[in-house]
mmCIF file of C-alpha atoms in Angstrom:
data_model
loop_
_atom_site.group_PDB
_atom_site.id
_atom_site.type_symbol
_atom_site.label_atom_id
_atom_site.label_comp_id
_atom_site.label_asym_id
_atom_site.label_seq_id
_atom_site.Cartn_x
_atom_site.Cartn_y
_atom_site.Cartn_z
ATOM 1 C CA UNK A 1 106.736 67.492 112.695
ATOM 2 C CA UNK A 2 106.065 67.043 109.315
ATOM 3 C CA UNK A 3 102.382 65.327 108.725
ATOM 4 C CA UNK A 4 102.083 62.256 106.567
ATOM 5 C CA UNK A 5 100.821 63.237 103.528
ATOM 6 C CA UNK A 6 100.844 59.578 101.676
ATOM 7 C CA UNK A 7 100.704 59.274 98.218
ATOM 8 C CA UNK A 8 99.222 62.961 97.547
ATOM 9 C CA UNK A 9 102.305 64.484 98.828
ATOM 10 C CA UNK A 10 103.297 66.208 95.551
ATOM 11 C CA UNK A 11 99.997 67.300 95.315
ATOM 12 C CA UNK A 12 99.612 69.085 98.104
ATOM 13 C CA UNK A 13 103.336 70.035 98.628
ATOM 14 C CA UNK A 14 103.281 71.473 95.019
ATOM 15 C CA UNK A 15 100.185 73.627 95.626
ATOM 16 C CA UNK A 16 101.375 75.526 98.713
ATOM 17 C CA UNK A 17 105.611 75.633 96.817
ATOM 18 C CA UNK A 18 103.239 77.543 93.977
ATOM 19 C CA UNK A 19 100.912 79.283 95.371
ATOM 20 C CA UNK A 20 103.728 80.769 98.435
ATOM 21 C CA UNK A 21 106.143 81.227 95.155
ATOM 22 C CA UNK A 22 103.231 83.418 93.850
ATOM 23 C CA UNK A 23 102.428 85.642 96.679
ATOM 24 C CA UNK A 24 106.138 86.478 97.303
ATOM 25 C CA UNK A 25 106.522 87.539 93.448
ATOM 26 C CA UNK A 26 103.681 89.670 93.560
ATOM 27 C CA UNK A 27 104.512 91.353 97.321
ATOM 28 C CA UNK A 28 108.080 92.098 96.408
ATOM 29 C CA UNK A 29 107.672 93.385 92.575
ATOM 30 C CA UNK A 30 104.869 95.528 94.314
ATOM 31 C CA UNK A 31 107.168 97.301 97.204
ATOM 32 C CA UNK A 32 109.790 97.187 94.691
ATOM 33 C CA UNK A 33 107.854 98.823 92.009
ATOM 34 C CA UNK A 34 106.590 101.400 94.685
ATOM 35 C CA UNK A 35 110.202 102.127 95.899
ATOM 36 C CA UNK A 36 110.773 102.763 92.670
ATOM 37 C CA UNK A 37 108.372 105.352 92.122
ATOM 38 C CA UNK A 38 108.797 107.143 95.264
ATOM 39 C CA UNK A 39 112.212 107.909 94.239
ATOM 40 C CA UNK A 40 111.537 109.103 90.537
ATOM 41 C CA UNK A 41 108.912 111.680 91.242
ATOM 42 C CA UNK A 42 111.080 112.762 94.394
ATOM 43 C CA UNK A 43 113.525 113.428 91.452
ATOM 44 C CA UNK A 44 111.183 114.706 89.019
ATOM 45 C CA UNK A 45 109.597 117.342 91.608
ATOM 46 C CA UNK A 46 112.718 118.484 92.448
ATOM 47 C CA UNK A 47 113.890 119.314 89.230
ATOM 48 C CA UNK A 48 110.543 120.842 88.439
ATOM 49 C CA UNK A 49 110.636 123.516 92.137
ATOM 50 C CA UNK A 50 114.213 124.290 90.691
ATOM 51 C CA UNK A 51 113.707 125.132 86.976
ATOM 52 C CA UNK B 1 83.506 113.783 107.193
ATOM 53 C CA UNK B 2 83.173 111.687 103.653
ATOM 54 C CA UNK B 3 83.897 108.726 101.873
ATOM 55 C CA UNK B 4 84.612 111.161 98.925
ATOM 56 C CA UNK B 5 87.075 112.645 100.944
ATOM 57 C CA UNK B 6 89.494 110.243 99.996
ATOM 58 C CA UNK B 7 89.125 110.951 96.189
ATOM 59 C CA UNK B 8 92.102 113.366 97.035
ATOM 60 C CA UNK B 9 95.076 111.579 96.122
ATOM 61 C CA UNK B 10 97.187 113.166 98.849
ATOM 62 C CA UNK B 11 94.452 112.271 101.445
ATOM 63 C CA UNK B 12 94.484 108.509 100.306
ATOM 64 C CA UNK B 13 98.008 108.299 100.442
ATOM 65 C CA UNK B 14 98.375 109.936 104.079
ATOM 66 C CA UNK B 15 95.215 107.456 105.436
ATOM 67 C CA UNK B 16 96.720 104.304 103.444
ATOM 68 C CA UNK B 17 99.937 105.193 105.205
ATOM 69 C CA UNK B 18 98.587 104.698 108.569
ATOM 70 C CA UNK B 19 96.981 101.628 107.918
ATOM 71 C CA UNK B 20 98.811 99.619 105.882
ATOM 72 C CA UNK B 21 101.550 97.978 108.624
ATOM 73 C CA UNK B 22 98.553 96.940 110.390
ATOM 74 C CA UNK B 23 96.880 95.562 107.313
ATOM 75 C CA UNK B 24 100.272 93.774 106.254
ATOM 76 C CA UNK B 25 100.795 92.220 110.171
ATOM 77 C CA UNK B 26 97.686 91.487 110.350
ATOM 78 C CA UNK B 27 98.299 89.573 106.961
ATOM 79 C CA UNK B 28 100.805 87.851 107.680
ATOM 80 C CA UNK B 29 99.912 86.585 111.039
ATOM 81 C CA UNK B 30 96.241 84.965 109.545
ATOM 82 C CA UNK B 31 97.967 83.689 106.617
ATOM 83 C CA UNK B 32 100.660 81.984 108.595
ATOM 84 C CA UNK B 33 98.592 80.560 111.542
ATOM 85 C CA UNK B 34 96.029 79.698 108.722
ATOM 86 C CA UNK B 35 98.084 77.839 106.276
ATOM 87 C CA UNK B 36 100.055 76.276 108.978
ATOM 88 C CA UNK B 37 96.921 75.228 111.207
ATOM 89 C CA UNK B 38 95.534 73.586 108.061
ATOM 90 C CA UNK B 39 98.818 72.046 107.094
ATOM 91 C CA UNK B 40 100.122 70.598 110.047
ATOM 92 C CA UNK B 41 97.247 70.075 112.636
ATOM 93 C CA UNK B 42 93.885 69.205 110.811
ATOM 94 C CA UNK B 43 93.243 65.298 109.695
ATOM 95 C CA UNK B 44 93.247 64.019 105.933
ATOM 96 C CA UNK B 45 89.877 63.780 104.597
ATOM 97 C CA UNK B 46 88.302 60.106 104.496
ATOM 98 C CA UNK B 47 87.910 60.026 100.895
ATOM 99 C CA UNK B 48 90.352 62.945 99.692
ATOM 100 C CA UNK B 49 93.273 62.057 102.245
ATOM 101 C CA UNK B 50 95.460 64.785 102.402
ATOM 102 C CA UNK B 51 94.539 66.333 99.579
ATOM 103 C CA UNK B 52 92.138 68.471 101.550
ATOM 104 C CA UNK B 53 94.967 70.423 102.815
ATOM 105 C CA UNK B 54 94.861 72.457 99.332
ATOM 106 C CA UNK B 55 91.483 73.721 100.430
ATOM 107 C CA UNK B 56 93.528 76.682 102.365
ATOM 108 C CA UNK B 57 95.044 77.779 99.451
ATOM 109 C CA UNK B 58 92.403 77.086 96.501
ATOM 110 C CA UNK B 59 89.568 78.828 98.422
ATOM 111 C CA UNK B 60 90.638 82.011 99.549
ATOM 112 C CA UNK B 61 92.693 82.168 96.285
ATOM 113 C CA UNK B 62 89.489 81.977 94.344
ATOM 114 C CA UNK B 63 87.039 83.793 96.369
ATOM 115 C CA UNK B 64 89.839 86.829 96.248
ATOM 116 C CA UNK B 65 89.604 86.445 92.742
ATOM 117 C CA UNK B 66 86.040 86.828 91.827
ATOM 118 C CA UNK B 67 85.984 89.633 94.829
ATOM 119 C CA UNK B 68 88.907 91.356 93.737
ATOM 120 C CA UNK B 69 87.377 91.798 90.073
ATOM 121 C CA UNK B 70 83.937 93.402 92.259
ATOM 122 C CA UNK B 71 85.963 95.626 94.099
ATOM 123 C CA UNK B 72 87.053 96.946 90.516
ATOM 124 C CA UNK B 73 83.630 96.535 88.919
ATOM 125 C CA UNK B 74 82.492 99.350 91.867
ATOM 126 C CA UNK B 75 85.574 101.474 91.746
ATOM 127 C CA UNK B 76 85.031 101.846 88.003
ATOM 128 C CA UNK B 77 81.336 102.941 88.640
ATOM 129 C CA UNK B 78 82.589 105.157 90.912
ATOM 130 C CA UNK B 79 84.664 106.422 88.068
ATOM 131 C CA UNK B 80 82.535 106.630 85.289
ATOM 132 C CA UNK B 81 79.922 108.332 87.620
ATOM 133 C CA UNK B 82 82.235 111.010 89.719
ATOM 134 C CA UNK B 83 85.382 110.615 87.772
ATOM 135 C CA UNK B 84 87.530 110.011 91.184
ATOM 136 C CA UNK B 85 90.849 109.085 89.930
ATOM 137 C CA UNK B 86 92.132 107.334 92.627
ATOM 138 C CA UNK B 87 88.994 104.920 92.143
ATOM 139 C CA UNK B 88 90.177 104.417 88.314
ATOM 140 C CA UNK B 89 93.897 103.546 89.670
ATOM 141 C CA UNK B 90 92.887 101.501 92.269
ATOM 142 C CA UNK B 91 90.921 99.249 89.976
ATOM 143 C CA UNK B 92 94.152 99.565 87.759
ATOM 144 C CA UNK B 93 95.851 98.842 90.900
ATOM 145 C CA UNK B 94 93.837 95.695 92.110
ATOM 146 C CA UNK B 95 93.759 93.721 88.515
ATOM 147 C CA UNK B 96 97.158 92.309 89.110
ATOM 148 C CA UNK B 97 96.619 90.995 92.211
ATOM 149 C CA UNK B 98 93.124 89.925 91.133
ATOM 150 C CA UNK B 99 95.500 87.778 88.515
ATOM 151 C CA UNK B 100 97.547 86.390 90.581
ATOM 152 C CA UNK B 101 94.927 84.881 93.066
ATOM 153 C CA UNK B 102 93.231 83.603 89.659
ATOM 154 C CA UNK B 103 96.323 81.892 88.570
ATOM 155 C CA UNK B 104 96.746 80.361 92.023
ATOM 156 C CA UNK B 105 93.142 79.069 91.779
ATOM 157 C CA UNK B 106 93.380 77.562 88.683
ATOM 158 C CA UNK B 107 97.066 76.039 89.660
ATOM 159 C CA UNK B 108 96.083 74.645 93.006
ATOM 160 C CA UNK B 109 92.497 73.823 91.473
ATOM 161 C CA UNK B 110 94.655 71.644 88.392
ATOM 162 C CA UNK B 111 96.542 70.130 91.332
ATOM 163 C CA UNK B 112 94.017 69.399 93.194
ATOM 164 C CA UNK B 113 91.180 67.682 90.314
ATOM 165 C CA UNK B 114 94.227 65.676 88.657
ATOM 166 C CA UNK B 115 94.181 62.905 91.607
ATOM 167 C CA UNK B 116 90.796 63.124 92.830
ATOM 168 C CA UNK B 117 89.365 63.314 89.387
ATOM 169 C CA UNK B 118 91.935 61.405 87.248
ATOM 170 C CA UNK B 119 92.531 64.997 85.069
ATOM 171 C CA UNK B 120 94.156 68.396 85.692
ATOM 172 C CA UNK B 121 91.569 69.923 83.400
ATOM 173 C CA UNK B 122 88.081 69.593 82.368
ATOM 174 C CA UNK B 123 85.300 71.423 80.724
ATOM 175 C CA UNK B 124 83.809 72.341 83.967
ATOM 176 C CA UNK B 125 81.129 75.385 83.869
ATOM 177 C CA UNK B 126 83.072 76.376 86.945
ATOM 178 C CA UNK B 127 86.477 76.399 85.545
ATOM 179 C CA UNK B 128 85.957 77.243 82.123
ATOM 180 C CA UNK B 129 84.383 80.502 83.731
ATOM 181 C CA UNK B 130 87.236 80.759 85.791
ATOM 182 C CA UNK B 131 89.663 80.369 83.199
ATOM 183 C CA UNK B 132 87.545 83.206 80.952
ATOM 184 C CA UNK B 133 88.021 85.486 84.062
ATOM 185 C CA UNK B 134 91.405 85.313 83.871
ATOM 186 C CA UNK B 135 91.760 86.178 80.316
ATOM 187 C CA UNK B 136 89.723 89.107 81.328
ATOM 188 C CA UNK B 137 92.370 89.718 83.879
ATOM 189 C CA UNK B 138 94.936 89.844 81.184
ATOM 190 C CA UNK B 139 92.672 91.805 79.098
ATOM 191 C CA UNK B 140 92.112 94.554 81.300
ATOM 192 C CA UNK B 141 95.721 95.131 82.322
ATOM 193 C CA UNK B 142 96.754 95.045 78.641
ATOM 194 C CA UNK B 143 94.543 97.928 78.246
ATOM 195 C CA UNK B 144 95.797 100.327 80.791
ATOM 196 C CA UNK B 145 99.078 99.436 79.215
ATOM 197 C CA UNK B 146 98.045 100.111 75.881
ATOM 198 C CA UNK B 147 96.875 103.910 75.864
ATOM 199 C CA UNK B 148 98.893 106.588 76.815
ATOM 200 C CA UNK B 149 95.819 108.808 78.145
ATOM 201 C CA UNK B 150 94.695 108.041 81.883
ATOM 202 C CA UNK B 151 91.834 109.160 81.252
ATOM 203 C CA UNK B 152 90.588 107.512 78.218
ATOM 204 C CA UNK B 153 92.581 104.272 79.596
ATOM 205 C CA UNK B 154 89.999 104.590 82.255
ATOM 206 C CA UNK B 155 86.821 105.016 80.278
ATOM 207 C CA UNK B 156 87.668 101.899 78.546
ATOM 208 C CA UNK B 157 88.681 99.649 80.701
ATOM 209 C CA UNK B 158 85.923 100.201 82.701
ATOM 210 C CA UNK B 159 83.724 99.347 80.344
ATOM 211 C CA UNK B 160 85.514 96.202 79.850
ATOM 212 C CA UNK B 161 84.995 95.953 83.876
ATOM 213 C CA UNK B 162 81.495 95.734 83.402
ATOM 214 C CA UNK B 163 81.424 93.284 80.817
ATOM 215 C CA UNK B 164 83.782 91.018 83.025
ATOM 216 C CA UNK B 165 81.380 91.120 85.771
ATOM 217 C CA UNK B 166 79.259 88.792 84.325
ATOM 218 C CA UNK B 167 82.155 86.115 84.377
ATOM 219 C CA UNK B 168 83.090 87.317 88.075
ATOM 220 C CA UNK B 169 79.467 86.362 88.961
ATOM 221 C CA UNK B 170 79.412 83.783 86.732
ATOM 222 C CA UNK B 171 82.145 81.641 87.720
ATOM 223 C CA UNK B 172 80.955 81.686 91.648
ATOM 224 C CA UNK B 173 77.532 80.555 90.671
ATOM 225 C CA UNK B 174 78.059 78.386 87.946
ATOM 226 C CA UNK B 175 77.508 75.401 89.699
ATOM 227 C CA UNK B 176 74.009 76.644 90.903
ATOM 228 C CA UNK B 177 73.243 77.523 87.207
ATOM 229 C CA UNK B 178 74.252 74.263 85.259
ATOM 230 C CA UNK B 179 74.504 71.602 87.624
ATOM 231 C CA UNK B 180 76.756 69.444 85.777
ATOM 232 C CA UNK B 181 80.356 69.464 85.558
ATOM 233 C CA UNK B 182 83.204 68.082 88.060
ATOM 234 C CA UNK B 183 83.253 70.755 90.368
ATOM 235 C CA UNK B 184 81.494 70.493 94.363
ATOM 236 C CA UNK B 185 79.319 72.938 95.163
ATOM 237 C CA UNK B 186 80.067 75.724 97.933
ATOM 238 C CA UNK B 187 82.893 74.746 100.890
ATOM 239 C CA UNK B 188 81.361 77.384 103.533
ATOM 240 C CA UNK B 189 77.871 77.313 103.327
ATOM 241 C CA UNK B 190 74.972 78.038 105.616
ATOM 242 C CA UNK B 191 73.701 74.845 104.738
ATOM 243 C CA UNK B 192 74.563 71.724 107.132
ATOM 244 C CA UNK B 193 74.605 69.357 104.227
ATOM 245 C CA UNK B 194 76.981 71.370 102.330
ATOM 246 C CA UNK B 195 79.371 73.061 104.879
ATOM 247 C CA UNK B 196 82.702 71.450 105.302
ATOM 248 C CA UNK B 197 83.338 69.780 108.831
ATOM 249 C CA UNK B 198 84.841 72.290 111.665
ATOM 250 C CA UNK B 199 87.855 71.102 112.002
ATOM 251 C CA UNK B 200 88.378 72.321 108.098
ATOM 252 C CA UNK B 201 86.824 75.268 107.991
ATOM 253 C CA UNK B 202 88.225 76.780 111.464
ATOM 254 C CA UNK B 203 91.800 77.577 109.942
ATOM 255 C CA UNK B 204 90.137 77.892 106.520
ATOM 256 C CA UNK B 205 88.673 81.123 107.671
ATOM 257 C CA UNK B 206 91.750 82.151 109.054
ATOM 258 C CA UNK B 207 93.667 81.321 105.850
ATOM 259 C CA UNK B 208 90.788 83.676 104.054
ATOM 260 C CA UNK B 209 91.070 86.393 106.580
ATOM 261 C CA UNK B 210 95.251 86.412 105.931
ATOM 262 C CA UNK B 211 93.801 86.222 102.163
ATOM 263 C CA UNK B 212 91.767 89.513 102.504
ATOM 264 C CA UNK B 213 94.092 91.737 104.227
ATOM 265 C CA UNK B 214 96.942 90.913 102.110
ATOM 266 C CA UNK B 215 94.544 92.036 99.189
ATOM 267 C CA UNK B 216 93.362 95.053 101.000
ATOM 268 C CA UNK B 217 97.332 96.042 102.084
ATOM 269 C CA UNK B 218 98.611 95.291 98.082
ATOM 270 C CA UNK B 219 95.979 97.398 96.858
ATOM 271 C CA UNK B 220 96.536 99.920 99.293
ATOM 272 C CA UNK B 221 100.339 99.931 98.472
ATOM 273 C CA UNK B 222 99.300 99.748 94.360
ATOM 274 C CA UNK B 223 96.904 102.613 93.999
ATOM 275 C CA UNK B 224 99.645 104.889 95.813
ATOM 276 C CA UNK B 225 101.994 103.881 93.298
ATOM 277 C CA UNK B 226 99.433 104.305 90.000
ATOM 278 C CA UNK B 227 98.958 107.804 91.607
ATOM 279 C CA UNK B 228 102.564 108.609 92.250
ATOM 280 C CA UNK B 229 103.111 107.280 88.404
ATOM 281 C CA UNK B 230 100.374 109.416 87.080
ATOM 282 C CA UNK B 231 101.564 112.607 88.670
ATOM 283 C CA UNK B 232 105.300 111.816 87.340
ATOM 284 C CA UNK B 233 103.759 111.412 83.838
ATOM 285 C CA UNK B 234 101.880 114.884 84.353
ATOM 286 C CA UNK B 235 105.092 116.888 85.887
ATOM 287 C CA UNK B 236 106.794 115.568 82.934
ATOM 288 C CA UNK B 237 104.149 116.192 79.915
ATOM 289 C CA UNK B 238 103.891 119.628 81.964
ATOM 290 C CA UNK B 239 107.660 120.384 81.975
ATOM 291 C CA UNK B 240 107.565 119.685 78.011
ATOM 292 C CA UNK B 241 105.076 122.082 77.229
ATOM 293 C CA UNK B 242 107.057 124.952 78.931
#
């Protein structure tokens, strides 16, 4: 299944390994960071309604 | 019903809500059919063998980067004009991502030039502009970071918005400008001569289209954040003052 890439195969393996590496960084540190901040104004409203 | 309408933050958030699993399968699917139609089921090149493969990945990467730093340059207008927040935090919100597809430009670009041009770098118009947007990138996020005040945070960093712009627009028509330098002209182009061959560009604009609603849904998901984080910061400088 895997196409012959010849002698450019680190080439163009490395480029997708990076760029894919990338993408999933940024998507997950973005949910994670929005998780995040869902949670700590939840907390910080609440403690403001009660006082 | 108006496009100003979703200056309110609560508004944004509820619309973004709706439309951001579509955004994010619609993603996913493009990006996956794309990248793996170009990967597995298009022929190497006759002079760039399978090289040509990166052309999924270093294209949309760098047309998302000179767009996303556009879609900034108008939401700061917006905010220096009608002082929307949620147009300030969504720039705020976009520059990261903007990054990102910068450094994955430049990366795949570096990957790309060292066998087909014997060097991972050169002193390109193209990617020296490149590489200047970037740093503008890192510029502009280190300023939002650097001041406490939202609002003055915005002011100035859309200023430096503007002044970025000219390396946005630079570094896609830099070739047109100073033809010299290692770098081809356009891949998708209207013109016959130029446009790369069907069988290339097919998945490529699949691959772009993954590319653009990826950018669309991380923004979308961003901004909600920056506005969530700016009304914790207010609740908080409001519950010290009483």
């Amino acid at each position: 299944m895997m196409p012959e890439l010849g002698k450019y195969a680190d080439a163009v393996l490395s480029s997708y390994a990076v760029s894919i590496a990338l993408i999933v960084v940024l998507v997950a540190l973005s949910i994670r960071r929005s998780r995040k901040l869902k949670v700590e104004l939840a907390a910080i409203e609440e403690r403001v309604k009660h006082g | 019903m108006s496009i100003w309408e979703y200056a309110n933050p609560v508004k944004f958030i509820r619309t973004t809500d709706r439309l951001m699993p579509y955004l994010a399968v619609g993603a996913v699917i493009c990006l996956v059919s794309g990248l793996v139609w170009g990967f597995f089921f298009t022929p190497d090149d006759y002079r760039q063998g399978s090289t040509v493969k990166i052309i999924y990945l270093h294209v949309p990467a760098a047309l998302m980067a000179i767009n996303a730093w556009i879609m900034m340059l108008v939401a700061s207008l917006v905010w220096i004009v009608r002082r929307h927040h949620v147009s300030a935090l969504a720039a705020r919100a976009a520059a990261p991502v903007g990054a990102v597809m910068t450094v994955i430009a430049l990366a795949t670009g570096a990957i790309w030039g060292q066998p087909m041009w014997g060097t991972w770098w050169v002193w390109d118009p193209r990617l020296t502009s490149f590489l200047i947007l970037f740093l503008f990138y890192l510029g502009y996020i280190a300023l939002w970071e650097a001041i406490e005040d939202d609002d003055t945070a915005a002011d100035l960093t859309s200023i430096l918005c503007l002044v970025g712009s000219v390396f946005a627009i630079l570094s896609r028509y830099a070739v047109l400008f100073w033809n010299q330098g290692l770098h081809q002209g356009a891949s998708l182009s209207l013109d016959k001569e130029e446009h790369v061959a069907d069988v290339y560009s097919n998945p490529l604009y699949v691959s772009i289209a993954g590319f653009v609603l990826l950018f669309i849904a991380l923004v979308f998901l961003r901004t909600q954040t920056e506005i969530r984080a700016r009304r914790a910061r207010a609740l908080i400088a409001r519950e010290r003052l009483t």
